[in-house]
Short mmCIF file of C-alpha atoms in Angstrom, two decimals:
data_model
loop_
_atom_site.label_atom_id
_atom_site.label_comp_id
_atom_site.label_asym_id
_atom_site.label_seq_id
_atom_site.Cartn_x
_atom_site.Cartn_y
_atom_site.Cartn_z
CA UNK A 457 -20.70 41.87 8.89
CA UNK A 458 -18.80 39.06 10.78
CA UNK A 459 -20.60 35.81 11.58
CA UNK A 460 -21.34 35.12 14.72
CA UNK A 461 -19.73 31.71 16.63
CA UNK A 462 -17.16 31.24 13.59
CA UNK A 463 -14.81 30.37 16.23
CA UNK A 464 -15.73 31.65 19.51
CA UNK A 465 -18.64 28.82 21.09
CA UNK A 466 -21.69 30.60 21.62
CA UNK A 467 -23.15 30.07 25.08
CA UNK A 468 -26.16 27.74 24.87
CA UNK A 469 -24.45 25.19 23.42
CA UNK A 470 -21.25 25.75 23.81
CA UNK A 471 -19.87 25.27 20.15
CA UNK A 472 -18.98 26.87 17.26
CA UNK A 473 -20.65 26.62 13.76
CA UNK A 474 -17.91 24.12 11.99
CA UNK A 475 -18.64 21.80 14.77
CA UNK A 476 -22.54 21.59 14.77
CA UNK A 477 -21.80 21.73 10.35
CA UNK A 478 -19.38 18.90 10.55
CA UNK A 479 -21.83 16.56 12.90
CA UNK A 480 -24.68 16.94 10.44
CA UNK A 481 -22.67 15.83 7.56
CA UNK A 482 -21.33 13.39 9.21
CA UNK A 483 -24.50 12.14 10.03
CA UNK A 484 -25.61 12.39 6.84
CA UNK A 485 -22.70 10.27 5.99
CA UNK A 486 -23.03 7.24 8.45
CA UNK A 487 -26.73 6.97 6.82
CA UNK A 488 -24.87 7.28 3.25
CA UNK A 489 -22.90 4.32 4.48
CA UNK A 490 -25.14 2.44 5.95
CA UNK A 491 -27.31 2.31 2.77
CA UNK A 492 -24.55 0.56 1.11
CA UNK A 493 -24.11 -1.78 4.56
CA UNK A 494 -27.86 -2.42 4.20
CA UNK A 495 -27.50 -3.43 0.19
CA UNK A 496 -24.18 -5.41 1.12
CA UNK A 497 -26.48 -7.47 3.92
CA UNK A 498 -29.34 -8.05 1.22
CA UNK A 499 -26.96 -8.99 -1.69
CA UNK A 500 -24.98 -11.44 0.64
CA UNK A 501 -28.10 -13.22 2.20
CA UNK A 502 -29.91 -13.55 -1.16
CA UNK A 503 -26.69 -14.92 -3.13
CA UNK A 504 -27.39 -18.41 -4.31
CA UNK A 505 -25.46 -20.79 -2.76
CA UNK A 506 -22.30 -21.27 -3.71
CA UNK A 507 -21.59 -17.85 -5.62
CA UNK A 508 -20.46 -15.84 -2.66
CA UNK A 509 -16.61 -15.76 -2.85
CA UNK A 510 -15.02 -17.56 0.23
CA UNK A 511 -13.34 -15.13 2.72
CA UNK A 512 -9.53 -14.64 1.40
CA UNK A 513 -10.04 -16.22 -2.07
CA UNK A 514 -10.44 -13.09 -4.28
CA UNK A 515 -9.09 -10.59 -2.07
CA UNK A 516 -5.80 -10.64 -0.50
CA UNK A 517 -5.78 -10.25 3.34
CA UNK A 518 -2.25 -9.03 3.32
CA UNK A 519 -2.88 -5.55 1.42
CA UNK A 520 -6.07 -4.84 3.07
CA UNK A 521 -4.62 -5.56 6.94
CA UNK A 522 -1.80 -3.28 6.07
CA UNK A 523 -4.42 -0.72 4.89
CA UNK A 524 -6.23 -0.80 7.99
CA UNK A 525 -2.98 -0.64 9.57
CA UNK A 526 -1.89 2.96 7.73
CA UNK A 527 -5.74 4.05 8.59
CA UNK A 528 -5.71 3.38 12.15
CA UNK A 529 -2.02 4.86 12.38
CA UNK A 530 -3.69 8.44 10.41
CA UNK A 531 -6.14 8.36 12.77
CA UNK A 532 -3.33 8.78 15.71
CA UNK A 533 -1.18 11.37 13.94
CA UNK A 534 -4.87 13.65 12.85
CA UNK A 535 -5.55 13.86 16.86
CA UNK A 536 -2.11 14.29 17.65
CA UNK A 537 -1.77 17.05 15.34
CA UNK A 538 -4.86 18.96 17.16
CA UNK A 539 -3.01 18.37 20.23
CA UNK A 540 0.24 19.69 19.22
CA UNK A 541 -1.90 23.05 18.59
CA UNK A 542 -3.26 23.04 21.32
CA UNK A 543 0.03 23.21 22.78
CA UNK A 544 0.78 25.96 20.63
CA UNK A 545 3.44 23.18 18.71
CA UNK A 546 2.90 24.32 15.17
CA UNK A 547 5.91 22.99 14.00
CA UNK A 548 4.81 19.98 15.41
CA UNK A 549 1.52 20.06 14.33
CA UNK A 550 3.17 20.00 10.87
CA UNK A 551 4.82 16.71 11.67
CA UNK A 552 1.96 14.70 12.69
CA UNK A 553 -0.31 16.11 9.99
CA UNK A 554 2.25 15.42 7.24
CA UNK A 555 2.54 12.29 8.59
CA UNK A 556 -1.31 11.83 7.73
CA UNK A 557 -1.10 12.71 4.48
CA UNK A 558 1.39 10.11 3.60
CA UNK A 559 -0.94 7.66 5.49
CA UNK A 560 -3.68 8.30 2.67
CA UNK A 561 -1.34 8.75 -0.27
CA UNK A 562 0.19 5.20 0.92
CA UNK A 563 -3.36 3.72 1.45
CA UNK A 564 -4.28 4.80 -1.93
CA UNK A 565 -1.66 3.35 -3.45
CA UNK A 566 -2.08 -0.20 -2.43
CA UNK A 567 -5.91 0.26 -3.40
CA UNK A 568 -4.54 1.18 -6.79
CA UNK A 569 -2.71 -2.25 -6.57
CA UNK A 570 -5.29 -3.63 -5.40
CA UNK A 571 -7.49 -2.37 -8.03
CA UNK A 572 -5.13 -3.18 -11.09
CA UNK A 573 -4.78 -6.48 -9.67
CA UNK A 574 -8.73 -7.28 -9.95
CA UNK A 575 -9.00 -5.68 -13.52
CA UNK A 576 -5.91 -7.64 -14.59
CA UNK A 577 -7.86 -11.06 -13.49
CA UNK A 578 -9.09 -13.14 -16.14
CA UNK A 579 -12.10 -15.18 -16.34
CA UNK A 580 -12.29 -17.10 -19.42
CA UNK A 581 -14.94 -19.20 -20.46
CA UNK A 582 -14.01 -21.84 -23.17
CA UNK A 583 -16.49 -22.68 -25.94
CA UNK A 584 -17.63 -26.18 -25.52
CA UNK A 585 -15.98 -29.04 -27.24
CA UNK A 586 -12.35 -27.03 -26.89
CA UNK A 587 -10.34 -29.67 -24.88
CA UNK A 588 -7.18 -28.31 -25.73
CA UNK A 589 -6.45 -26.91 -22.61
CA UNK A 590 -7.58 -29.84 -20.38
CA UNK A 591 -5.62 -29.76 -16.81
CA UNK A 592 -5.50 -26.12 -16.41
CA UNK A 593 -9.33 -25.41 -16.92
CA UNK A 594 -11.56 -25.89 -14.74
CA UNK A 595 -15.30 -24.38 -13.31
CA UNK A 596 -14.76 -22.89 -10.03
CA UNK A 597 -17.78 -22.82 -7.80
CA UNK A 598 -21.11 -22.60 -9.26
CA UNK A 599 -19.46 -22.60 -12.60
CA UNK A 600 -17.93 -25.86 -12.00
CA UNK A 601 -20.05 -27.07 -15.30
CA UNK A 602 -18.02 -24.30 -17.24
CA UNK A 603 -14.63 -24.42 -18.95
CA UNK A 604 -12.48 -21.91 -17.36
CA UNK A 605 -9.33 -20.69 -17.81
CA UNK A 606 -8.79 -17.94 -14.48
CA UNK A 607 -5.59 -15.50 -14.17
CA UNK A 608 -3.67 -12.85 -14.23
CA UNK A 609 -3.46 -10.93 -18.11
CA UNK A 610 0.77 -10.96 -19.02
CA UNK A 611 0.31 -9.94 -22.64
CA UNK A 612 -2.46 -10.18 -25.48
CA UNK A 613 -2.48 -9.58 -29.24
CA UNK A 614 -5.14 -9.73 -31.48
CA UNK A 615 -5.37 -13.59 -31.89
CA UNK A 616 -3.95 -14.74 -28.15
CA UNK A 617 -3.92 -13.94 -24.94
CA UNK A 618 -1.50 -15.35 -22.25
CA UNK A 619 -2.48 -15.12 -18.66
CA UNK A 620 -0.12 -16.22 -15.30
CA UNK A 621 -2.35 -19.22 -14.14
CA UNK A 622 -2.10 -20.93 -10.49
CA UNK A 623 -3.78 -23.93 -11.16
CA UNK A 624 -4.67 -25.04 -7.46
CA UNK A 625 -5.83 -21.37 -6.58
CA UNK A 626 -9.08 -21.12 -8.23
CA UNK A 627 -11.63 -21.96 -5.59
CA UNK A 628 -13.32 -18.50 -5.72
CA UNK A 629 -16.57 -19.71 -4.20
CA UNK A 630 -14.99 -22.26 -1.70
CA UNK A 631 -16.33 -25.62 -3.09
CA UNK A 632 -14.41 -28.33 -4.99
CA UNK A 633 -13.45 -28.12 -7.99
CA UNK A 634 -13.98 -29.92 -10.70
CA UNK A 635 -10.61 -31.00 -11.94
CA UNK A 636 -7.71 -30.93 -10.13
CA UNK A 637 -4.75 -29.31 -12.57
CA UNK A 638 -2.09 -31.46 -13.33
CA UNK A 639 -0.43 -29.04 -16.20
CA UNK A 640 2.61 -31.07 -16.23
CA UNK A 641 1.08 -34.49 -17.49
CA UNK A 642 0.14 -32.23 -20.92
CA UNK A 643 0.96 -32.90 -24.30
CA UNK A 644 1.57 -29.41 -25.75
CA UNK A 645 1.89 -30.58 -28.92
CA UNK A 646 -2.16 -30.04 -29.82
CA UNK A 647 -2.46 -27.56 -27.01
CA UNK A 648 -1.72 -24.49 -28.19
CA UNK A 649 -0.62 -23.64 -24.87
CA UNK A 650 2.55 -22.09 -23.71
CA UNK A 651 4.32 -23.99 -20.30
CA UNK A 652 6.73 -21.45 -20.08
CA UNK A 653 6.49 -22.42 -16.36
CA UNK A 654 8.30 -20.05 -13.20
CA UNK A 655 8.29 -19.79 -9.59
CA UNK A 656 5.31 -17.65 -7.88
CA UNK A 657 5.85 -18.46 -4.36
CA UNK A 658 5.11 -21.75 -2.92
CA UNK A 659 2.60 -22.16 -6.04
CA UNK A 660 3.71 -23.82 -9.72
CA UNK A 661 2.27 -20.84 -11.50
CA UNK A 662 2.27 -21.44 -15.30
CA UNK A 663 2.09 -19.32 -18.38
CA UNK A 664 -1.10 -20.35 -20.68
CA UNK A 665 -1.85 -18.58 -23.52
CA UNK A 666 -5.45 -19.41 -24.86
CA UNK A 667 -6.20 -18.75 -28.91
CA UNK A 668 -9.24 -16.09 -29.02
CA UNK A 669 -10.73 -18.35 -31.46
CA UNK A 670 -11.72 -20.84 -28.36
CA UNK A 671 -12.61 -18.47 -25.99
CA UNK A 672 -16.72 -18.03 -25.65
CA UNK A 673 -16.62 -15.42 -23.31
CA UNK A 674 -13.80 -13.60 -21.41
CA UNK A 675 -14.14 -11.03 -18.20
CA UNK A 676 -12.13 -9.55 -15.82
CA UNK A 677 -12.65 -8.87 -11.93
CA UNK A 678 -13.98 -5.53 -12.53
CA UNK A 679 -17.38 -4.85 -10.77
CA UNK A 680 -19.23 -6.23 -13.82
CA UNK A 681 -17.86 -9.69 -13.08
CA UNK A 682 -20.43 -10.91 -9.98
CA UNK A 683 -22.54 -9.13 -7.32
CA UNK A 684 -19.90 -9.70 -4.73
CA UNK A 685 -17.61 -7.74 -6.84
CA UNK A 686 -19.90 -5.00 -7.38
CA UNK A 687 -20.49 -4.14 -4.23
CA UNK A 688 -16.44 -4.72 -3.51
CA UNK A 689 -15.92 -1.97 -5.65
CA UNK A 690 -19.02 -0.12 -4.81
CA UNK A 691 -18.03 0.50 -0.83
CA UNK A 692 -14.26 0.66 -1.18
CA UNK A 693 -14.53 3.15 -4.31
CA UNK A 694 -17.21 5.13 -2.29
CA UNK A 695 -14.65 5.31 0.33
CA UNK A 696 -11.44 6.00 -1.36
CA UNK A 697 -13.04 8.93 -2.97
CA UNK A 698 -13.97 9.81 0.78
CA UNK A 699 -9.95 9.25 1.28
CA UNK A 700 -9.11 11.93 -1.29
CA UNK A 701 -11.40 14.32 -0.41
CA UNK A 702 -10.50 14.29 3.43
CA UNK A 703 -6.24 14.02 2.68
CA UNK A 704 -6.91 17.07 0.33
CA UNK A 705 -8.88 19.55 2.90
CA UNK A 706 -6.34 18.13 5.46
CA UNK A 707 -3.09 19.28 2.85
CA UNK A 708 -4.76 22.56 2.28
CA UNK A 709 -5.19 23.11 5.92
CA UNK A 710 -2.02 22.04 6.23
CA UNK A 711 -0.04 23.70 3.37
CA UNK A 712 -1.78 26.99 1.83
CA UNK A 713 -4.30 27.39 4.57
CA UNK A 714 -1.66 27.43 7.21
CA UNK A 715 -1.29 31.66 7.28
CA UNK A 716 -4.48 31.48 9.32
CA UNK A 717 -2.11 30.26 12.22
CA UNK A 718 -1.18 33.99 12.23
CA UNK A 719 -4.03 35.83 11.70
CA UNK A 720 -6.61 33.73 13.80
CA UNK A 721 -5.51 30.90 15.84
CA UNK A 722 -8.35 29.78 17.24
CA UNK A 723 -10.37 29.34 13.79
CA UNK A 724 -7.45 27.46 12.86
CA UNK A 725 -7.64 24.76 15.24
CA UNK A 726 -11.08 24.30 14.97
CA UNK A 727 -10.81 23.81 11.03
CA UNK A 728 -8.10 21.19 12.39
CA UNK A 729 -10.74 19.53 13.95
CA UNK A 730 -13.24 19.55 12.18
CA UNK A 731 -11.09 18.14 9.31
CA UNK A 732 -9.56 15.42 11.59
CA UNK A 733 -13.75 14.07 12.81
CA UNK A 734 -14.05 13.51 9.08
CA UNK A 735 -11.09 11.93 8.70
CA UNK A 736 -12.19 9.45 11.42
CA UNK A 737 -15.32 8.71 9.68
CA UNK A 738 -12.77 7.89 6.95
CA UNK A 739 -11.29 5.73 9.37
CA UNK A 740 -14.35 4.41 11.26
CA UNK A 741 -15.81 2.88 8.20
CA UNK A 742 -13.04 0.91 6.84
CA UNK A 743 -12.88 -0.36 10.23
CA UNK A 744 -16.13 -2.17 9.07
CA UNK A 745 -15.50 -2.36 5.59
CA UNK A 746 -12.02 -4.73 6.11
CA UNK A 747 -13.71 -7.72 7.82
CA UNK A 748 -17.18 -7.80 5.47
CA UNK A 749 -15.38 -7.53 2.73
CA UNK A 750 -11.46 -9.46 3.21
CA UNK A 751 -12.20 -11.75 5.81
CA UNK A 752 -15.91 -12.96 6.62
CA UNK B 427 -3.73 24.99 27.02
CA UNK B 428 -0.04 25.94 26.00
CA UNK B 429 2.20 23.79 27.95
CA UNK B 430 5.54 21.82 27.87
CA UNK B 431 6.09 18.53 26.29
CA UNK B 432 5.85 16.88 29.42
CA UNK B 433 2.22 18.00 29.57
CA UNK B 434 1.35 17.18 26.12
CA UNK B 435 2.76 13.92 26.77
CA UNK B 436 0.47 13.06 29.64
CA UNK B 437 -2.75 14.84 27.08
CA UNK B 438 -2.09 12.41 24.57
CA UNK B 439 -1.27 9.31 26.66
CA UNK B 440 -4.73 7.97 26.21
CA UNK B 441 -5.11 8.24 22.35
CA UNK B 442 -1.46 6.12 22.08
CA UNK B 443 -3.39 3.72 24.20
CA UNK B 444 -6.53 3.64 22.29
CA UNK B 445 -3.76 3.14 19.45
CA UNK B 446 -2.53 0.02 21.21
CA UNK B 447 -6.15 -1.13 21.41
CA UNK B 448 -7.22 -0.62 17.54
CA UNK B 449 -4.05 -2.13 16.74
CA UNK B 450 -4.84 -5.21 19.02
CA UNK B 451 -7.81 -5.15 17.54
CA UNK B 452 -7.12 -5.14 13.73
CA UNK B 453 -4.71 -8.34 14.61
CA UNK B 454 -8.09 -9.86 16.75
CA UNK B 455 -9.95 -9.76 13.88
CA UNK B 456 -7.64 -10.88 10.77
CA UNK B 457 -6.86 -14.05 13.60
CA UNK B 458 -10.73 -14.65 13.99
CA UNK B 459 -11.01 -15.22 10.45
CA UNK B 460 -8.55 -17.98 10.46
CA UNK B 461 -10.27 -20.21 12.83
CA UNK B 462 -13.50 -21.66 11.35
CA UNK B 463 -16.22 -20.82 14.00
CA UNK B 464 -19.08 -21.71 11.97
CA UNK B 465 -18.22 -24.97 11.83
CA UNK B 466 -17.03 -25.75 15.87
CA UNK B 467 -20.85 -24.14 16.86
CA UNK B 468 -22.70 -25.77 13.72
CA UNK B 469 -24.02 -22.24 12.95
CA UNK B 470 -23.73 -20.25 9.67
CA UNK B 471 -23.64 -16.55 11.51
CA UNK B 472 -20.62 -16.94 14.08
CA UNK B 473 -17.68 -16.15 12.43
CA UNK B 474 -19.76 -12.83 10.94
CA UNK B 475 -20.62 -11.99 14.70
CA UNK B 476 -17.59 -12.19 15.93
CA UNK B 477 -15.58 -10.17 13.39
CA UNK B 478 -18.27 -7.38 13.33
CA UNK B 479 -18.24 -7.48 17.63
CA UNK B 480 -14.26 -6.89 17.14
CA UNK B 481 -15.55 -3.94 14.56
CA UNK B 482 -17.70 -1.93 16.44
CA UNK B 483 -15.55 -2.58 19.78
CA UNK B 484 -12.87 -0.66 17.56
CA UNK B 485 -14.99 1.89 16.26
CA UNK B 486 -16.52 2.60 19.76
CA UNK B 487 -12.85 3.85 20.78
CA UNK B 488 -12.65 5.74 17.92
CA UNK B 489 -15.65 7.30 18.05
CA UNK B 490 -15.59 7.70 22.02
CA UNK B 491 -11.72 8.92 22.19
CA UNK B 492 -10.52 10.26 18.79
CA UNK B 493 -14.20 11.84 17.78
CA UNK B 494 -14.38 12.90 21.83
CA UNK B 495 -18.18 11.80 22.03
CA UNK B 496 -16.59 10.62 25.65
CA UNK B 497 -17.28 14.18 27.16
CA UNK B 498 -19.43 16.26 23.88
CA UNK B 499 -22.01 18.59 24.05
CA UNK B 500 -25.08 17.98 24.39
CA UNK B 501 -26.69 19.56 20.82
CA UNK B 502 -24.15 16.66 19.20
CA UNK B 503 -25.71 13.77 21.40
CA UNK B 504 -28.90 14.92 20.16
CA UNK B 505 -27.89 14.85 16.21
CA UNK B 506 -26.33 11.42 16.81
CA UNK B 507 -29.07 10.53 19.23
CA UNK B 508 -31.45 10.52 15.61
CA UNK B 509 -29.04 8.93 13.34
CA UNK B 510 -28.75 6.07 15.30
CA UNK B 511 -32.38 6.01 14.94
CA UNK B 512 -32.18 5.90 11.48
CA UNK B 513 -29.06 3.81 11.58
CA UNK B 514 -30.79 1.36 13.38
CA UNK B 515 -34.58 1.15 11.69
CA UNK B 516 -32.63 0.71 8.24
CA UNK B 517 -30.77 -2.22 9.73
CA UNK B 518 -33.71 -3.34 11.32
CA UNK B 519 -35.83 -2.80 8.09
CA UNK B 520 -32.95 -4.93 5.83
CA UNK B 521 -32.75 -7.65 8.93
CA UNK B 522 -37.04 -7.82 8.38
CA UNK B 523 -36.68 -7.74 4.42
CA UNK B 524 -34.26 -10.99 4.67
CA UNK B 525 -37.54 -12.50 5.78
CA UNK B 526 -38.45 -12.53 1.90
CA UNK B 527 -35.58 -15.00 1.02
CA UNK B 528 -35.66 -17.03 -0.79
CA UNK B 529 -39.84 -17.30 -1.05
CA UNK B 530 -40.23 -13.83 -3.02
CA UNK B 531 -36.92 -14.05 -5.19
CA UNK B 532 -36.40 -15.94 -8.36
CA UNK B 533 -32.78 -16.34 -9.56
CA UNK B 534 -32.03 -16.81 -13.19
CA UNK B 535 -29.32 -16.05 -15.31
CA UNK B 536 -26.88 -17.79 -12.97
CA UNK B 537 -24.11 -18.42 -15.61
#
């Protein structure tokens, strides 16, 4: 038995199954969403003061921008492809859709990056009375009464670590530190740090490698590491996995699926876009998820 | 609708435009960030406002050109008609529970 209004509209309301199936999830997605908006609001407002990162100081702008950038530009090519069918272009269709599925391999490579670059951020927290590294430690924020060593892991064995340190680029929670970092006015004779010192930039990044037998306690960036973090990690994983499963329905549409271009055209647009209104939910909430979480 | 590309061109003229827009858009809102509102108006919520007014001027193209909700049928209204509903009383529910900072919450463990 065929199904009725699998691509023909039926009369009353003039559309076909996929359609009325696609607006329901979607639906149940912008409440999904908006559950993690509402816990984002409530986590933000009831930080104590001083432990919500300052906009930029985690998370790069630059990456994220360039995200929203290849989002926005997927968004073009996914209704542009429906178009092009509707022209009876398949050949273009192919382009523009192709074109999208680079878009969300590319984004999901810089959240890789960006990803690797938050679990590869140290926090370390000295034990009290170590003073060797005096200059380069400091509390950042709310932890200004801690000893902290903060950067980026180069290379650890079982008694040392060495992280890539930028001593003036710690303020995490946007208050003053309190030391300023003067690594060049150290004696490294008692330190037992490294000042194997290069360029990063306009920054005097140094190389500090920190004995284990000082270090209290030692964290990464992941999501474990504060509530801002969390909920970082939270939204944008929620949505990459969103990213993955919308680039993959849109390649099998795309790839293996096409053969239904043959046999029944008019199913096959429709599964075009019905794939491309999920992709702009895709779209639609990293629209909102860029500023709350990069820049405000 | 087959047609040449002179046609298709003129179809897709206003998605390229709402193109221009989000794009105009995305560089509104990374340039917002840069200028400290909060502190020019002596309030803690204006550089949030304006960021998220950029936001859902952006999404309303996208929803209203790329999703077509500019000319959909009616059944979809109605589905979206009661998640904004929803969408709304939750916000409107998390907006009433900030009421309970900081009088109901105890913070410990801040180390």
């Amino acid at each position: 038995m065929e199904i009725p209004y699998n691509s023909k509209p039926r009369p009353d309301t003039g559309l076909y199954n996929a359609k009325v199936g696609i607006w329901l999830f979607l639906a149940s997605e912008v409440m999904l969403f908006g559950a993690l908006f509402s816990s984002y609001i409530m986590l933000r407002v009831g930080a104590p003061e001083g432990t919500w990162p300052a906009p930029g100081s985690l998370l790069k702008v630059g990456p994220g921008a360039f995200n929203t950038v290849v989002l926005i530009l997927s968004s073009v090519t996914v209704v542009l492809a429906w178009a092009s069918l509707k022209f009876n272009n398949f050949k273009q269709y192919r382009m523009f859709q192709g074109i999208t599925i680079v878009c969300a391999l590319i984004f999901m490579c810089v959240k890789a990056y960006e990803y690797h670059d938050k679990f590869t951020h140290y926090e370390i927290v000295l034990k009290e009375g170590v003073t060797h590294y005096e200059g380069i430690s400091h509390g950042t924020g709310v932890r200004s009464h801690l000893n902290l060593v903060d950067g980026h892991l180069v290379n650890q064995t079982e008694d040392e670590i060495t992280l890539t340190v930028h001593p003036h680029h710690d303020d995490h929670a946007g208050h003053d530190h309190g030391a300023e970092a003067h690594p060049e006015e150290h004696d490294g004779d008692h330190s037992g740090h490294d000042h194997a010192e290069h360029a990063h930039g306009g920054h005097d990044a140094i190389q500090v490698t920190v004995r284990k037998s000082d270090i209290a306690k030692m964290e990464s960036y992941g999501p474990w590491h504060s509530t801002y973090l969390a909920i970082y990690f939270t939204m944008t994983g929620l949505h990459a996995i969103h990213v993955i499963g919308g680039a993959f329905v849109i390649f099998y549409i795309w790839g293996p699926g096409a053969k239904m271009w043959k046999t029944d055209p008019e199913r096959y647009v429709n599964r075009v876009e019905v794939s491309g209104l999920f992709w702009h939910l895709v779209d639609l909430v990293w629209i909102f998820l860029f500023p709350i979480l990069y820049l405000l | 609708m087959a047609g040449d590309a002179k046609d298709f061109k003129t179809y897709v003229r206003p998605y390229l435009m709402v193109f221009g827009v989000l794009m105009l858009g995305t560089f509104l809102t990374v340039a917002a960030s840069w200028f400290d509102f909060d502190a020019h108006f002596g309030s803690h919520w204006v550089n949030m406002t304006v960021g998220l007014l950029i936001a859902v001027t952006k999404a309303s193209f996208v929803v209203l050109w790329f999703m077509h909700l500019i000319s959909e049928k009616q059944l979809i209204y109605l589905v979206l008609g009661f998640t904004c509903f929803f969408f709304v009383g939750l916000m409107g529910l998390t907006v009433w529970a900030m009421q309970d900072f900081p009088n109901f919450t105890t913070l410990v463990g801040l180390d």
